[in-house]
Amino acid sequence: MSLKSLIQEMRGELGRKGFGFGRSRSQRVVQDSCVDAFKQSCWATMPPELLRDVLMRIEASEDTWPSRKNVVACAGVCRNWRDLVKEMVKVPQLSSKLTFPISLKQPGPRGSSLVQCYIIRNRTNQTYHLYLGLNQAASASASNDDGKFLLAAKRFRRPTCTDYIISLNSVDVSRGSSSYLGKLRSNFLGTKFTVYDAQPTNPGAQLTRTRSTRLLSLKQVSPRVPSGNYPVSHISYELNVLGSRGPRRMQCVMDAIPASAVEPGGTAPTQTELVHSNLDMLPSFSFFRSKSVRSESLPQPAQKEGLLVLKNKAPRWHEQLQCWCLNFNGRVTVASVKNFQLVAAPENGPAGPEHENVILQFGKVGKDVFTMDFQYPISAFQAFTICLSSFDTKIACE
């Protein structure tokens, strides 16, 4: 049998095994027995050299979604397959690919390439969905057929603040969901925001206790990783001296990323492992939550000057249009006060070439459709939360 035929037959087996979503416990018992039998099949007992060659070819050929799901399916066959796939699939910083859910918490690609995403807003139910690979034509009609769903957020208005709950599940976007990743919280005026991660980004991360955190701790599934609110970044908006004719003035302090990350040879903390929580609480393999991370030591609170700070890229005045403009390279088509580009602020002294690179850009392309492009050293999760802060009304700044 040729290698091509072998790969095609293997994909058919994976499809028939039904790595689907939301199975009940009884269905999983039946499936587990099928999996046990499957482990004794020729696929699970393939010679390591042949298996590695097959998986390497699949990983290399299925480089975009939706075909990328075949790589995820291969990781769900058995432990040997999963270990090999995890070894082959590089972090987004090196591969520029988002494969597993943990990729959403890892820094984006390093260099000049930005990960291109779209955010679709639903005004009726106050939700925001983040997609990867959604083309311009699809975005104009708010269709997600060509896009890979990444994250969802839902806006909750409180008496003194606003919360944006962020989840891996497009339907169940709640604080108690097993797919809960974190939240964005604003102050009453909508000028200051704090981003909370459900999992610690470093061993010394400080847990912020809230009433919801205490209630959830009673229902904790895995005792190894405390679920709660770990502040990872702070966003602030200032009075815009350009008025409504220019972009908002904003600053983002990334508590989990050192300022040296943008310098040549600099590194950013990277979550690398997944935790297998209670299967009854998880909708599918692709929603496994992150384990306690292996990350580098971060500056203590007394060393805030060592943290990465993102600021607005200065706009230029366009004489013909008589307005302030930013070059989005065709990714933004509608003028809006929400549009922005963020670059790294120099820690001390003059700015270097690395401080000219756009780390995150966000802009409007339709009534309820926005582009979100990001790169190293921030992750898709961090970029999404920063963009969500732009949707809130800033009464004190405009």
Tab-separated table of C-alpha atoms in Angstrom:
chain	number	residue	atom	x	y	z
A	1	MET	CA	0.000	0.000	0.000
A	2	SER	CA	1.356	3.433	-0.925
A	3	LEU	CA	1.877	6.068	1.757
A	4	LYS	CA	-0.813	8.253	0.177
A	5	SER	CA	-3.344	5.409	0.331
A	6	LEU	CA	-2.312	4.688	3.903
A	7	ILE	CA	-2.973	8.279	4.945
A	8	GLN	CA	-6.349	8.355	3.166
A	9	GLU	CA	-7.459	5.096	4.813
A	10	MET	CA	-6.302	6.338	8.201
A	11	ARG	CA	-8.328	9.554	7.794
A	12	GLY	CA	-11.364	7.463	6.965
A	13	GLU	CA	-10.874	5.420	10.125
A	14	LEU	CA	-10.570	8.603	12.184
A	15	GLY	CA	-13.752	9.980	10.676
A	16	ARG	CA	-15.696	6.777	11.345
A	17	LYS	CA	-14.503	6.714	14.931
A	18	GLY	CA	-16.446	9.934	15.446
A	19	PHE	CA	-14.346	12.371	17.383
A	20	GLY	CA	-17.465	14.499	17.861
A	21	PHE	CA	-18.805	16.873	20.470
A	22	GLY	CA	-20.983	16.659	23.558
A	23	ARG	CA	-21.352	12.890	24.006
A	24	SER	CA	-23.176	11.638	27.088
A	25	ARG	CA	-21.520	9.439	29.698
A	26	SER	CA	-23.180	6.263	28.384
A	27	GLN	CA	-22.080	7.088	24.861
A	28	ARG	CA	-18.534	7.589	26.097
A	29	VAL	CA	-18.538	4.178	27.796
A	30	VAL	CA	-19.412	2.564	24.473
A	31	GLN	CA	-16.873	4.749	22.730
A	32	ASP	CA	-14.172	3.827	25.266
A	33	SER	CA	-14.685	0.137	24.498
A	34	CYS	CA	-14.368	0.939	20.804
A	35	VAL	CA	-11.222	2.893	21.505
A	36	ASP	CA	-9.748	-0.037	23.457
A	37	ALA	CA	-10.349	-2.265	20.459
A	38	PHE	CA	-9.024	0.421	18.175
A	39	LYS	CA	-5.791	0.590	20.150
A	40	GLN	CA	-5.132	-3.027	19.185
A	41	SER	CA	-5.646	-2.259	15.496
A	42	CYS	CA	-2.920	-1.742	12.948
A	43	TRP	CA	-3.053	2.046	13.363
A	44	ALA	CA	-2.175	2.016	17.058
A	45	THR	CA	0.562	-0.581	16.616
A	46	MET	CA	2.238	0.959	13.600
A	47	PRO	CA	6.055	0.957	13.648
A	48	PRO	CA	7.256	4.219	15.263
A	49	GLU	CA	9.281	5.252	12.208
A	50	LEU	CA	6.337	4.760	9.851
A	51	LEU	CA	3.902	6.438	12.240
A	52	ARG	CA	6.182	9.446	12.593
A	53	ASP	CA	6.519	9.742	8.827
A	54	VAL	CA	2.750	9.554	8.316
A	55	LEU	CA	1.985	12.117	11.020
A	56	MET	CA	4.699	14.465	9.786
A	57	ARG	CA	3.166	14.424	6.303
A	58	ILE	CA	-0.302	15.081	7.680
A	59	GLU	CA	0.960	17.922	9.859
A	60	ALA	CA	2.798	19.504	6.936
A	61	SER	CA	-0.023	19.158	4.399
A	62	GLU	CA	-2.966	20.122	6.618
A	63	ASP	CA	-1.653	23.586	7.462
A	64	THR	CA	-4.909	25.572	7.343
A	65	TRP	CA	-8.409	25.134	8.736
A	66	PRO	CA	-10.705	23.281	8.228
A	67	SER	CA	-8.269	20.582	7.041
A	68	ARG	CA	-6.158	21.291	10.141
A	69	LYS	CA	-8.758	19.382	12.173
A	70	ASN	CA	-7.188	16.152	10.886
A	71	VAL	CA	-4.095	16.956	12.946
A	72	VAL	CA	-6.281	17.401	16.044
A	73	ALA	CA	-8.052	14.106	15.286
A	74	CYS	CA	-4.722	12.298	15.058
A	75	ALA	CA	-3.838	13.562	18.523
A	76	GLY	CA	-6.997	11.957	19.897
A	77	VAL	CA	-6.299	8.380	18.786
A	78	CYS	CA	-4.098	7.172	21.646
A	79	ARG	CA	-1.255	8.277	23.887
A	80	ASN	CA	1.492	7.406	21.387
A	81	TRP	CA	-0.167	9.374	18.623
A	82	ARG	CA	-0.876	12.298	20.946
A	83	ASP	CA	2.719	12.486	22.163
A	84	LEU	CA	4.058	12.442	18.606
A	85	VAL	CA	1.602	15.092	17.393
A	86	LYS	CA	2.378	17.361	20.354
A	87	GLU	CA	6.060	16.982	19.565
A	88	MET	CA	5.550	17.872	15.895
A	89	VAL	CA	3.124	20.765	16.282
A	90	LYS	CA	5.207	23.804	17.100
A	91	VAL	CA	4.029	26.787	19.113
A	92	PRO	CA	2.483	29.677	17.107
A	93	GLN	CA	5.647	31.708	17.645
A	94	LEU	CA	7.511	29.251	15.392
A	95	SER	CA	4.786	27.785	13.178
A	96	SER	CA	2.341	30.713	12.788
A	97	LYS	CA	-0.456	28.140	13.256
A	98	LEU	CA	-3.240	27.851	15.817
A	99	THR	CA	-3.915	24.131	16.244
A	100	PHE	CA	-4.937	23.246	19.801
A	101	PRO	CA	-6.847	25.376	22.339
A	102	ILE	CA	-3.597	25.954	24.240
A	103	SER	CA	-2.368	27.830	21.148
A	104	LEU	CA	-4.792	30.630	22.042
A	105	LYS	CA	-2.806	31.268	25.228
A	106	GLN	CA	0.600	31.180	23.515
A	107	PRO	CA	2.393	34.158	21.906
A	108	GLY	CA	1.710	34.689	18.214
A	109	PRO	CA	4.250	34.377	15.390
A	110	ARG	CA	7.447	36.351	15.655
A	111	GLY	CA	8.432	38.556	12.732
A	112	SER	CA	6.516	40.677	10.269
A	113	SER	CA	3.566	38.301	9.765
A	114	LEU	CA	0.365	38.947	11.705
A	115	VAL	CA	-2.259	36.331	12.520
A	116	GLN	CA	-5.371	37.604	10.736
A	117	CYS	CA	-8.685	37.180	12.545
A	118	TYR	CA	-12.175	38.647	12.524
A	119	ILE	CA	-14.559	39.562	15.326
A	120	ILE	CA	-18.304	39.385	14.662
A	121	ARG	CA	-20.531	41.290	17.070
A	122	ASN	CA	-24.115	40.294	17.826
A	123	ARG	CA	-25.941	43.310	19.231
A	124	THR	CA	-29.021	41.293	20.191
A	125	ASN	CA	-27.422	38.960	22.721
A	126	GLN	CA	-24.296	41.054	23.397
A	127	THR	CA	-21.858	38.405	22.198
A	128	TYR	CA	-18.594	38.625	20.268
A	129	HIS	CA	-17.140	35.726	18.285
A	130	LEU	CA	-13.513	35.525	17.184
A	131	TYR	CA	-12.699	33.636	13.974
A	132	LEU	CA	-9.519	32.660	12.197
A	133	GLY	CA	-9.296	32.571	8.400
A	134	LEU	CA	-12.564	34.368	7.727
A	135	ASN	CA	-12.142	36.001	4.336
A	136	GLN	CA	-13.250	39.496	3.377
A	137	ALA	CA	-16.270	38.317	1.373
A	138	ALA	CA	-17.558	36.196	4.231
A	139	SER	CA	-17.040	38.977	6.758
A	140	ALA	CA	-19.116	41.425	4.741
A	141	SER	CA	-22.170	39.199	5.163
A	142	ALA	CA	-21.224	38.143	8.717
A	143	SER	CA	-20.995	34.517	7.608
A	144	ASN	CA	-18.631	32.224	9.490
A	145	ASP	CA	-18.669	29.330	7.018
A	146	ASP	CA	-15.072	29.925	5.949
A	147	GLY	CA	-13.715	30.781	9.381
A	148	LYS	CA	-12.396	28.696	12.241
A	149	PHE	CA	-14.113	29.619	15.505
A	150	LEU	CA	-11.602	30.469	18.223
A	151	LEU	CA	-13.209	32.312	21.139
A	152	ALA	CA	-16.506	33.789	22.286
A	153	ALA	CA	-17.244	36.619	24.702
A	154	LYS	CA	-20.477	37.808	26.288
A	155	ARG	CA	-21.070	41.230	27.805
A	156	PHE	CA	-22.656	41.470	31.254
A	157	ARG	CA	-23.553	44.898	32.612
A	158	ARG	CA	-23.158	45.230	36.390
A	159	PRO	CA	-24.192	48.177	38.613
A	160	THR	CA	-20.609	49.425	38.947
A	161	CYS	CA	-18.760	47.717	36.094
A	162	THR	CA	-19.036	45.681	32.916
A	163	ASP	CA	-17.779	42.110	32.521
A	164	TYR	CA	-16.881	40.314	29.314
A	165	ILE	CA	-16.837	36.565	29.958
A	166	ILE	CA	-14.548	34.706	27.536
A	167	SER	CA	-15.058	31.059	26.621
A	168	LEU	CA	-13.933	28.364	24.193
A	169	ASN	CA	-17.589	27.432	23.736
A	170	SER	CA	-19.628	29.527	21.306
A	171	VAL	CA	-22.912	28.602	23.006
A	172	ASP	CA	-22.217	28.300	26.740
A	173	VAL	CA	-20.455	31.579	27.514
A	174	SER	CA	-20.643	31.709	31.299
A	175	ARG	CA	-18.400	31.931	34.343
A	176	GLY	CA	-19.340	28.419	35.430
A	177	SER	CA	-18.667	26.780	32.075
A	178	SER	CA	-15.880	24.218	31.798
A	179	SER	CA	-14.725	26.152	28.717
A	180	TYR	CA	-14.292	29.404	30.660
A	181	LEU	CA	-10.907	31.026	29.926
A	182	GLY	CA	-11.063	34.376	31.676
A	183	LYS	CA	-12.775	37.730	31.690
A	184	LEU	CA	-12.375	41.429	31.028
A	185	ARG	CA	-13.708	43.842	33.655
A	186	SER	CA	-14.135	47.602	33.261
A	187	ASN	CA	-14.662	50.381	35.751
A	188	PHE	CA	-17.901	52.374	35.853
A	189	LEU	CA	-16.722	54.941	33.274
A	190	GLY	CA	-15.345	52.347	30.878
A	191	THR	CA	-11.883	53.932	30.944
A	192	LYS	CA	-9.926	51.299	32.880
A	193	PHE	CA	-9.984	47.556	32.313
A	194	THR	CA	-8.402	44.518	33.939
A	195	VAL	CA	-7.902	41.227	32.121
A	196	TYR	CA	-8.199	38.101	34.275
A	197	ASP	CA	-6.996	34.645	33.284
A	198	ALA	CA	-8.715	31.574	34.715
A	199	GLN	CA	-5.348	29.846	35.072
A	200	PRO	CA	-2.072	31.193	36.506
A	201	THR	CA	0.403	32.366	33.881
A	202	ASN	CA	3.383	31.816	36.191
A	203	PRO	CA	3.980	29.941	39.472
A	204	GLY	CA	3.927	33.170	41.488
A	205	ALA	CA	0.689	34.530	40.042
A	206	GLN	CA	-1.589	36.132	42.619
A	207	LEU	CA	-5.201	34.968	42.686
A	208	THR	CA	-7.811	37.707	42.973
A	209	ARG	CA	-10.616	36.394	45.141
A	210	THR	CA	-14.195	37.266	44.235
A	211	ARG	CA	-17.544	35.837	45.261
A	212	SER	CA	-17.769	33.888	41.991
A	213	THR	CA	-14.249	32.556	42.529
A	214	ARG	CA	-15.173	31.239	45.970
A	215	LEU	CA	-18.308	29.573	44.631
A	216	LEU	CA	-16.435	27.957	41.766
A	217	SER	CA	-13.701	26.662	44.058
A	218	LEU	CA	-16.318	24.430	45.666
A	219	LYS	CA	-16.892	22.810	42.267
A	220	GLN	CA	-13.244	22.570	41.242
A	221	VAL	CA	-12.649	19.602	38.961
A	222	SER	CA	-8.865	19.352	39.082
A	223	PRO	CA	-7.085	20.121	42.387
A	224	ARG	CA	-3.772	20.708	40.594
A	225	VAL	CA	-4.721	24.063	39.074
A	226	PRO	CA	-6.853	26.517	41.069
A	227	SER	CA	-9.453	28.145	38.842
A	228	GLY	CA	-9.955	31.799	39.567
A	229	ASN	CA	-9.077	35.330	38.518
A	230	TYR	CA	-5.412	35.981	37.831
A	231	PRO	CA	-4.806	39.550	36.585
A	232	VAL	CA	-2.599	39.445	33.490
A	233	SER	CA	-2.964	42.914	31.982
A	234	HIS	CA	-4.397	46.378	32.569
A	235	ILE	CA	-5.860	48.661	29.900
A	236	SER	CA	-6.490	52.375	30.321
A	237	TYR	CA	-7.992	55.006	28.026
A	238	GLU	CA	-7.127	58.697	28.231
A	239	LEU	CA	-8.684	61.909	26.962
A	240	ASN	CA	-8.296	62.076	23.196
A	241	VAL	CA	-6.798	65.452	22.272
A	242	LEU	CA	-7.697	64.782	18.628
A	243	GLY	CA	-11.368	64.361	19.502
A	244	SER	CA	-13.574	62.070	17.429
A	245	ARG	CA	-11.360	62.680	14.387
A	246	GLY	CA	-8.545	60.524	15.702
A	247	PRO	CA	-8.053	57.132	17.372
A	248	ARG	CA	-8.509	56.759	21.102
A	249	ARG	CA	-5.482	57.073	23.347
A	250	MET	CA	-4.900	53.825	25.166
A	251	GLN	CA	-2.192	52.049	27.110
A	252	CYS	CA	-1.896	48.360	27.946
A	253	VAL	CA	0.365	47.080	30.711
A	254	MET	CA	1.029	43.380	30.179
A	255	ASP	CA	1.631	42.010	33.685
A	256	ALA	CA	2.750	38.608	32.377
A	257	ILE	CA	5.167	39.800	29.660
A	258	PRO	CA	8.541	41.471	30.321
A	259	ALA	CA	9.492	44.530	28.284
A	260	SER	CA	12.555	42.677	27.018
A	261	ALA	CA	10.304	40.251	25.096
A	262	VAL	CA	10.235	42.538	22.036
A	263	GLU	CA	14.006	42.929	21.929
A	264	PRO	CA	16.199	40.645	19.790
A	265	GLY	CA	16.609	37.385	21.693
A	266	GLY	CA	13.890	38.303	24.185
A	267	THR	CA	11.350	35.727	25.315
A	268	ALA	CA	7.772	35.768	26.563
A	269	PRO	CA	6.161	33.258	28.963
A	270	THR	CA	4.602	30.374	27.029
A	271	GLN	CA	2.050	27.896	28.314
A	272	THR	CA	2.982	24.483	26.950
A	273	GLU	CA	0.865	21.799	28.611
A	274	LEU	CA	-2.750	20.743	28.709
A	275	VAL	CA	-4.563	19.231	31.681
A	276	HIS	CA	-7.030	16.401	31.135
A	277	SER	CA	-9.922	17.442	33.338
A	278	ASN	CA	-13.084	15.488	34.104
A	279	LEU	CA	-14.413	14.247	30.745
A	280	ASP	CA	-17.989	14.769	31.919
A	281	MET	CA	-17.261	18.482	32.102
A	282	LEU	CA	-15.608	18.788	28.680
A	283	PRO	CA	-17.446	19.060	25.346
A	284	SER	CA	-14.603	17.466	23.327
A	285	PHE	CA	-10.903	16.715	23.127
A	286	SER	CA	-10.233	20.079	21.559
A	287	PHE	CA	-11.481	21.896	24.652
A	288	PHE	CA	-8.999	20.484	27.192
A	289	ARG	CA	-7.936	23.257	29.537
A	290	SER	CA	-4.424	24.338	30.282
A	291	LYS	CA	-2.350	22.902	33.076
A	292	SER	CA	-0.092	24.814	35.414
A	293	VAL	CA	2.291	26.407	33.005
A	294	ARG	CA	6.015	26.257	32.536
A	295	SER	CA	6.855	29.919	32.195
A	296	GLU	CA	9.757	32.144	32.945
A	297	SER	CA	10.021	34.196	36.098
A	298	LEU	CA	8.128	37.442	35.840
A	299	PRO	CA	8.907	40.727	37.554
A	300	GLN	CA	7.424	41.155	40.991
A	301	PRO	CA	4.874	43.931	41.663
A	302	ALA	CA	7.700	46.162	42.901
A	303	GLN	CA	9.320	45.951	39.460
A	304	LYS	CA	6.503	47.290	37.301
A	305	GLU	CA	8.955	49.198	35.152
A	306	GLY	CA	10.138	45.892	33.695
A	307	LEU	CA	6.754	45.007	32.183
A	308	LEU	CA	5.764	45.340	28.542
A	309	VAL	CA	3.662	48.427	27.837
A	310	LEU	CA	1.698	48.796	24.602
A	311	LYS	CA	0.669	52.226	23.330
A	312	ASN	CA	-1.105	53.715	20.329
A	313	LYS	CA	0.853	54.120	17.150
A	314	ALA	CA	0.808	57.814	16.275
A	315	PRO	CA	-1.528	58.588	13.327
A	316	ARG	CA	-0.581	60.871	10.446
A	317	TRP	CA	-2.602	63.734	9.058
A	318	HIS	CA	-4.059	63.103	5.579
A	319	GLU	CA	-4.352	66.378	3.677
A	320	GLN	CA	-6.807	65.145	1.064
A	321	LEU	CA	-9.133	63.416	3.497
A	322	GLN	CA	-8.591	66.036	6.193
A	323	CYS	CA	-8.411	63.449	8.951
A	324	TRP	CA	-5.957	61.437	11.019
A	325	CYS	CA	-5.076	58.110	9.384
A	326	LEU	CA	-3.267	54.859	10.120
A	327	ASN	CA	-1.993	52.397	7.530
A	328	PHE	CA	-3.831	49.115	8.088
A	329	ASN	CA	-2.625	47.657	4.767
A	330	GLY	CA	-6.164	47.154	3.510
A	331	ARG	CA	-7.386	45.304	6.592
A	332	VAL	CA	-9.660	48.158	7.758
A	333	THR	CA	-12.198	49.782	5.434
A	334	VAL	CA	-14.518	51.821	7.690
A	335	ALA	CA	-13.451	54.883	9.679
A	336	SER	CA	-14.179	54.461	13.377
A	337	VAL	CA	-12.966	55.798	16.693
A	338	LYS	CA	-12.561	52.149	17.719
A	339	ASN	CA	-9.770	51.540	15.165
A	340	PHE	CA	-6.276	51.347	16.640
A	341	GLN	CA	-2.748	50.014	16.235
A	342	LEU	CA	-0.558	49.160	19.227
A	343	VAL	CA	3.233	49.133	19.401
A	344	ALA	CA	5.642	48.491	22.272
A	345	ALA	CA	6.552	51.576	24.278
A	346	PRO	CA	10.316	51.991	24.868
A	347	GLU	CA	11.236	51.270	28.470
A	348	ASN	CA	14.085	53.749	28.698
A	349	GLY	CA	15.751	55.958	26.133
A	350	PRO	CA	14.875	56.306	22.429
A	351	ALA	CA	12.730	53.793	20.589
A	352	GLY	CA	14.458	51.089	18.555
A	353	PRO	CA	13.300	49.370	15.350
A	354	GLU	CA	11.454	46.749	17.392
A	355	HIS	CA	9.212	49.482	18.785
A	356	GLU	CA	7.907	50.327	15.298
A	357	ASN	CA	6.399	46.893	14.703
A	358	VAL	CA	2.622	46.743	15.055
A	359	ILE	CA	1.832	44.102	17.687
A	360	LEU	CA	-1.952	44.421	17.509
A	361	GLN	CA	-4.297	46.198	15.131
A	362	PHE	CA	-8.075	46.368	15.269
A	363	GLY	CA	-10.517	48.017	12.897
A	364	LYS	CA	-13.964	48.084	11.396
A	365	VAL	CA	-14.879	46.512	8.040
A	366	GLY	CA	-18.670	46.296	8.371
A	367	LYS	CA	-21.600	47.189	10.607
A	368	ASP	CA	-20.783	44.492	13.136
A	369	VAL	CA	-17.582	43.023	11.714
A	370	PHE	CA	-14.048	43.960	12.791
A	371	THR	CA	-10.566	42.735	11.948
A	372	MET	CA	-8.094	41.697	14.643
A	373	ASP	CA	-4.483	41.036	13.653
A	374	PHE	CA	-1.777	40.247	16.207
A	375	GLN	CA	1.725	38.873	16.581
A	376	TYR	CA	4.369	38.039	19.174
A	377	PRO	CA	4.626	38.571	22.125
A	378	ILE	CA	0.871	38.611	22.856
A	379	SER	CA	-1.521	35.687	22.440
A	380	ALA	CA	-4.900	35.449	20.732
A	381	PHE	CA	-6.575	35.525	24.148
A	382	GLN	CA	-4.749	38.701	25.169
A	383	ALA	CA	-5.384	40.362	21.802
A	384	PHE	CA	-9.095	39.501	21.986
A	385	THR	CA	-9.496	41.024	25.440
A	386	ILE	CA	-7.777	44.259	24.388
A	387	CYS	CA	-10.065	44.554	21.368
A	388	LEU	CA	-13.144	43.895	23.513
A	389	SER	CA	-12.256	46.920	25.632
A	390	SER	CA	-12.639	49.118	22.545
A	391	PHE	CA	-16.347	48.263	22.255
A	392	ASP	CA	-17.261	49.956	25.540
A	393	THR	CA	-18.437	53.582	25.445
A	394	LYS	CA	-15.816	55.981	26.822
A	395	ILE	CA	-17.883	58.908	28.130
A	396	ALA	CA	-14.948	60.521	29.926
A	397	CYS	CA	-12.605	60.289	26.929
A	398	GLU	CA	-14.693	61.527	24.010
